[in-house]
Amino acid sequence: MKKSERAEIVRTILDKTYPETPIPLNHKDIFTLLIAVLLSAQCTDERVNQVTPKLFKLASTPEKMSKLSQEKIYKIIKPCGLGPKKSKAIKSLSLILVKKYNSIVPDNFEDLEKLPGVGHKTASVVMSQGFRVPAFAVDTHIHRLAQRWGLTNGKNVKKTEADLKKLFDASTWNKLHLQIIFWGREFCQAKACYGLECNICASCYPKRIKPFAHKKP
């Protein structure tokens, strides 16, 4: 089976299973989306959604967030993990947004990725889900599934992103990013399926009999 054929199988099954793709991180605007995505690094969306209401009640704008102490931010976001690093990034990026961008989150990759704590994956989520610009945010979960489904060689996350962008039309990227995440959580978890059991794995590789060995990002 060709890679393009496997991609079509993936797209068809995901569209049928998840016709709607609500953003799993609760937010009210692009700034709160940016903070929520930053907090989601190495943390579940559920945990982030438990923490952000308290944080955003105190500060839901760059101006208000920049006036909170790093210690105050840390106390609130501590359950998300990496508290010292994330609280410093949130404080710093809020100050930068106020001073350099008139409290407006920039709408391009270059400026977003210059903000503290904002890597390419975070910027991709903000660009795609916040600004509706075609982007394919690839995290470790999508990297794992793309390997299982034979859509990439798994060399690294950057290569996986490039491979997925070649296989799927840009108009589908924003939705596919979320669809793949939803599927991974529900049917193809890291410590389950192993490339053998879920409908997509079985459809892409019907003759696979041994658990698939992933390459780490």
CSV table of C-alpha atoms in Angstrom, one decimal:
chain,number,residue,atom,x,y,z
A,1,MET,CA,0.0,0.0,0.0
A,2,LYS,CA,1.3,3.4,-0.9
A,3,LYS,CA,1.8,6.1,1.7
A,4,SER,CA,-0.8,8.3,-0.1
A,5,GLU,CA,-3.3,5.4,0.1
A,6,ARG,CA,-2.7,5.1,3.9
A,7,ALA,CA,-3.2,8.9,4.2
A,8,GLU,CA,-6.5,8.6,2.5
A,9,ILE,CA,-7.6,5.8,4.8
A,10,VAL,CA,-6.6,8.0,7.8
A,11,ARG,CA,-8.4,11.0,6.6
A,12,THR,CA,-11.6,9.1,5.7
A,13,ILE,CA,-11.8,7.3,9.1
A,14,LEU,CA,-11.0,10.5,11.1
A,15,ASP,CA,-13.6,12.6,9.2
A,16,LYS,CA,-16.2,10.0,9.8
A,17,THR,CA,-15.3,9.6,13.5
A,18,TYR,CA,-14.8,13.3,14.3
A,19,PRO,CA,-16.8,15.5,12.0
A,20,GLU,CA,-16.5,18.3,14.5
A,21,THR,CA,-13.3,19.2,16.3
A,22,PRO,CA,-13.8,21.5,19.3
A,23,ILE,CA,-10.6,22.9,20.7
A,24,PRO,CA,-10.0,20.9,23.9
A,25,LEU,CA,-8.4,23.8,25.8
A,26,ASN,CA,-10.8,26.2,27.3
A,27,HIS,CA,-10.1,29.9,26.4
A,28,LYS,CA,-12.0,33.1,25.4
A,29,ASP,CA,-9.5,34.7,23.1
A,30,ILE,CA,-6.1,34.3,21.5
A,31,PHE,CA,-4.1,35.4,24.5
A,32,THR,CA,-5.8,32.9,26.8
A,33,LEU,CA,-5.4,30.3,24.1
A,34,LEU,CA,-1.7,31.0,24.0
A,35,ILE,CA,-1.4,30.7,27.8
A,36,ALA,CA,-3.4,27.5,27.9
A,37,VAL,CA,-1.3,25.9,25.1
A,38,LEU,CA,1.9,26.9,26.9
A,39,LEU,CA,0.6,25.2,30.1
A,40,SER,CA,-0.4,22.1,28.2
A,41,ALA,CA,3.3,21.1,27.6
A,42,GLN,CA,3.8,17.7,29.4
A,43,CYS,CA,0.4,18.1,31.0
A,44,THR,CA,-3.1,16.9,30.1
A,45,ASP,CA,-5.7,19.3,28.7
A,46,GLU,CA,-8.0,18.3,31.5
A,47,ARG,CA,-5.5,19.5,34.1
A,48,VAL,CA,-5.0,22.7,32.2
A,49,ASN,CA,-8.7,23.3,32.1
A,50,GLN,CA,-8.9,22.9,35.9
A,51,VAL,CA,-6.1,25.4,36.5
A,52,THR,CA,-6.8,28.2,33.9
A,53,PRO,CA,-10.2,29.4,35.3
A,54,LYS,CA,-8.5,30.5,38.5
A,55,LEU,CA,-5.6,32.1,36.6
A,56,PHE,CA,-7.8,33.9,34.1
A,57,LYS,CA,-10.1,35.1,36.8
A,58,LEU,CA,-7.1,37.1,38.1
A,59,ALA,CA,-5.6,38.0,34.8
A,60,SER,CA,-7.0,37.3,31.3
A,61,THR,CA,-5.2,40.0,29.5
A,62,PRO,CA,-1.4,40.7,28.9
A,63,GLU,CA,-1.7,43.9,31.0
A,64,LYS,CA,-3.2,42.1,34.0
A,65,MET,CA,-1.0,39.0,33.7
A,66,SER,CA,2.2,41.2,33.5
A,67,LYS,CA,1.3,42.8,36.8
A,68,LEU,CA,1.0,39.4,38.7
A,69,SER,CA,4.1,38.3,40.4
A,70,GLN,CA,5.9,35.2,39.1
A,71,GLU,CA,5.3,33.6,42.5
A,72,LYS,CA,1.6,34.2,42.3
A,73,ILE,CA,1.4,32.7,38.8
A,74,TYR,CA,3.5,29.7,39.9
A,75,LYS,CA,1.2,28.9,42.9
A,76,ILE,CA,-1.8,28.7,40.5
A,77,ILE,CA,-0.2,26.7,37.7
A,78,LYS,CA,1.9,24.4,39.8
A,79,PRO,CA,-0.5,21.4,39.2
A,80,CYS,CA,0.4,21.6,35.5
A,81,GLY,CA,4.0,20.7,36.1
A,82,LEU,CA,7.2,22.6,35.1
A,83,GLY,CA,5.8,25.4,37.3
A,84,PRO,CA,9.0,27.6,37.7
A,85,LYS,CA,9.7,27.5,34.0
A,86,LYS,CA,6.1,28.1,32.8
A,87,SER,CA,5.4,30.9,35.4
A,88,LYS,CA,8.6,32.7,34.3
A,89,ALA,CA,7.6,32.4,30.6
A,90,ILE,CA,4.0,33.6,31.2
A,91,LYS,CA,5.2,36.6,33.2
A,92,SER,CA,7.9,37.5,30.6
A,93,LEU,CA,5.8,37.0,27.5
A,94,SER,CA,3.0,39.1,29.0
A,95,LEU,CA,5.4,42.0,29.6
A,96,ILE,CA,6.7,41.7,26.1
A,97,LEU,CA,3.2,41.7,24.6
A,98,VAL,CA,2.4,44.9,26.5
A,99,LYS,CA,5.6,46.7,25.7
A,100,LYS,CA,6.4,45.5,22.2
A,101,TYR,CA,3.0,44.5,20.7
A,102,ASN,CA,0.5,46.8,22.3
A,103,SER,CA,-0.9,43.8,24.2
A,104,ILE,CA,-1.8,42.0,21.0
A,105,VAL,CA,-0.6,38.5,20.3
A,106,PRO,CA,1.4,38.5,17.1
A,107,ASP,CA,-0.2,36.7,14.2
A,108,ASN,CA,3.0,35.2,12.6
A,109,PHE,CA,5.3,32.3,13.4
A,110,GLU,CA,8.5,34.4,13.6
A,111,ASP,CA,7.3,36.8,16.3
A,112,LEU,CA,5.4,34.1,18.2
A,113,GLU,CA,8.4,31.8,18.4
A,114,LYS,CA,10.5,34.7,19.9
A,115,LEU,CA,8.2,34.8,22.9
A,116,PRO,CA,9.4,33.1,26.1
A,117,GLY,CA,8.2,29.5,26.4
A,118,VAL,CA,6.7,29.5,22.9
A,119,GLY,CA,8.2,26.8,20.6
A,120,HIS,CA,7.2,25.9,17.1
A,121,LYS,CA,4.5,23.5,18.3
A,122,THR,CA,2.8,26.0,20.6
A,123,ALA,CA,3.0,28.7,17.8
A,124,SER,CA,1.5,26.2,15.4
A,125,VAL,CA,-1.5,25.6,17.6
A,126,VAL,CA,-2.0,29.3,18.1
A,127,MET,CA,-1.7,30.1,14.4
A,128,SER,CA,-4.1,27.3,13.4
A,129,GLN,CA,-6.7,27.4,16.2
A,130,GLY,CA,-6.4,31.1,17.0
A,131,PHE,CA,-5.8,32.8,13.7
A,132,ARG,CA,-7.1,30.0,11.5
A,133,VAL,CA,-3.9,29.9,9.5
A,134,PRO,CA,-3.1,26.5,8.1
A,135,ALA,CA,-0.5,24.8,10.4
A,136,PHE,CA,0.2,21.3,11.5
A,137,ALA,CA,1.2,21.2,15.1
A,138,VAL,CA,3.1,17.9,15.7
A,139,ASP,CA,3.6,16.8,19.3
A,140,THR,CA,5.0,13.5,20.5
A,141,HIS,CA,1.5,11.9,20.3
A,142,ILE,CA,1.0,12.8,16.6
A,143,HIS,CA,4.6,11.9,15.9
A,144,ARG,CA,3.9,8.4,17.4
A,145,LEU,CA,0.7,7.9,15.4
A,146,ALA,CA,2.1,9.1,12.1
A,147,GLN,CA,4.8,6.4,12.5
A,148,ARG,CA,2.3,3.7,13.4
A,149,TRP,CA,0.2,4.6,10.3
A,150,GLY,CA,3.2,4.7,8.0
A,151,LEU,CA,2.9,8.4,7.2
A,152,THR,CA,6.5,9.2,8.2
A,153,ASN,CA,9.8,7.5,8.9
A,154,GLY,CA,9.8,9.0,12.4
A,155,LYS,CA,13.2,10.6,12.1
A,156,ASN,CA,12.2,13.6,14.2
A,157,VAL,CA,9.2,15.8,14.9
A,158,LYS,CA,10.3,18.3,12.2
A,159,LYS,CA,10.4,15.6,9.6
A,160,THR,CA,7.1,14.2,10.6
A,161,GLU,CA,5.5,17.7,10.3
A,162,ALA,CA,6.9,18.1,6.8
A,163,ASP,CA,5.8,14.6,5.8
A,164,LEU,CA,2.2,15.2,7.0
A,165,LYS,CA,2.0,18.5,5.2
A,166,LYS,CA,3.0,16.8,1.9
A,167,LEU,CA,0.4,14.1,2.3
A,168,PHE,CA,-2.6,16.2,3.3
A,169,ASP,CA,-4.1,19.4,1.8
A,170,ALA,CA,-3.4,22.5,3.7
A,171,SER,CA,-7.2,23.1,4.1
A,172,THR,CA,-7.3,20.0,6.3
A,173,TRP,CA,-4.3,20.6,8.6
A,174,ASN,CA,-6.0,22.4,11.4
A,175,LYS,CA,-8.8,19.9,11.7
A,176,LEU,CA,-6.5,16.9,11.3
A,177,HIS,CA,-4.2,18.0,14.1
A,178,LEU,CA,-7.1,17.7,16.5
A,179,GLN,CA,-8.6,14.6,14.9
A,180,ILE,CA,-5.4,12.7,15.3
A,181,ILE,CA,-5.1,13.8,18.9
A,182,PHE,CA,-8.7,12.7,19.6
A,183,TRP,CA,-8.1,9.3,17.9
A,184,GLY,CA,-4.9,8.7,19.8
A,185,ARG,CA,-6.6,9.3,23.1
A,186,GLU,CA,-9.6,7.2,22.4
A,187,PHE,CA,-8.4,4.3,20.2
A,188,CYS,CA,-4.6,4.3,19.8
A,189,GLN,CA,-2.9,5.2,23.1
A,190,ALA,CA,0.8,5.0,23.7
A,191,LYS,CA,0.5,2.0,25.9
A,192,ALA,CA,-2.2,0.2,23.9
A,193,CYS,CA,-3.0,-0.8,20.4
A,194,TYR,CA,0.8,-0.9,19.5
A,195,GLY,CA,-0.1,-0.6,15.9
A,196,LEU,CA,-2.2,-3.7,15.8
A,197,GLU,CA,-5.7,-3.1,17.2
A,198,CYS,CA,-7.4,0.2,16.3
A,199,ASN,CA,-9.3,0.5,13.0
A,200,ILE,CA,-6.7,2.8,11.4
A,201,CYS,CA,-3.7,0.7,12.3
A,202,ALA,CA,-5.5,-2.5,11.1
A,203,SER,CA,-6.6,-0.8,7.9
A,204,CYS,CA,-3.2,0.6,7.0
A,205,TYR,CA,-1.3,-2.5,8.0
A,206,PRO,CA,-3.7,-5.5,7.8
A,207,LYS,CA,-0.8,-8.0,7.8
A,208,ARG,CA,1.2,-6.5,10.7
A,209,ILE,CA,1.5,-9.1,13.5
A,210,LYS,CA,4.2,-7.7,15.8
A,211,PRO,CA,3.9,-4.5,17.9
A,212,PHE,CA,5.3,-1.5,16.1
A,213,ALA,CA,8.5,-0.1,17.5
A,214,HIS,CA,8.5,3.7,17.5
A,215,LYS,CA,11.4,6.1,17.0
A,216,LYS,CA,11.4,8.8,19.7
A,217,PRO,CA,11.4,12.5,18.6
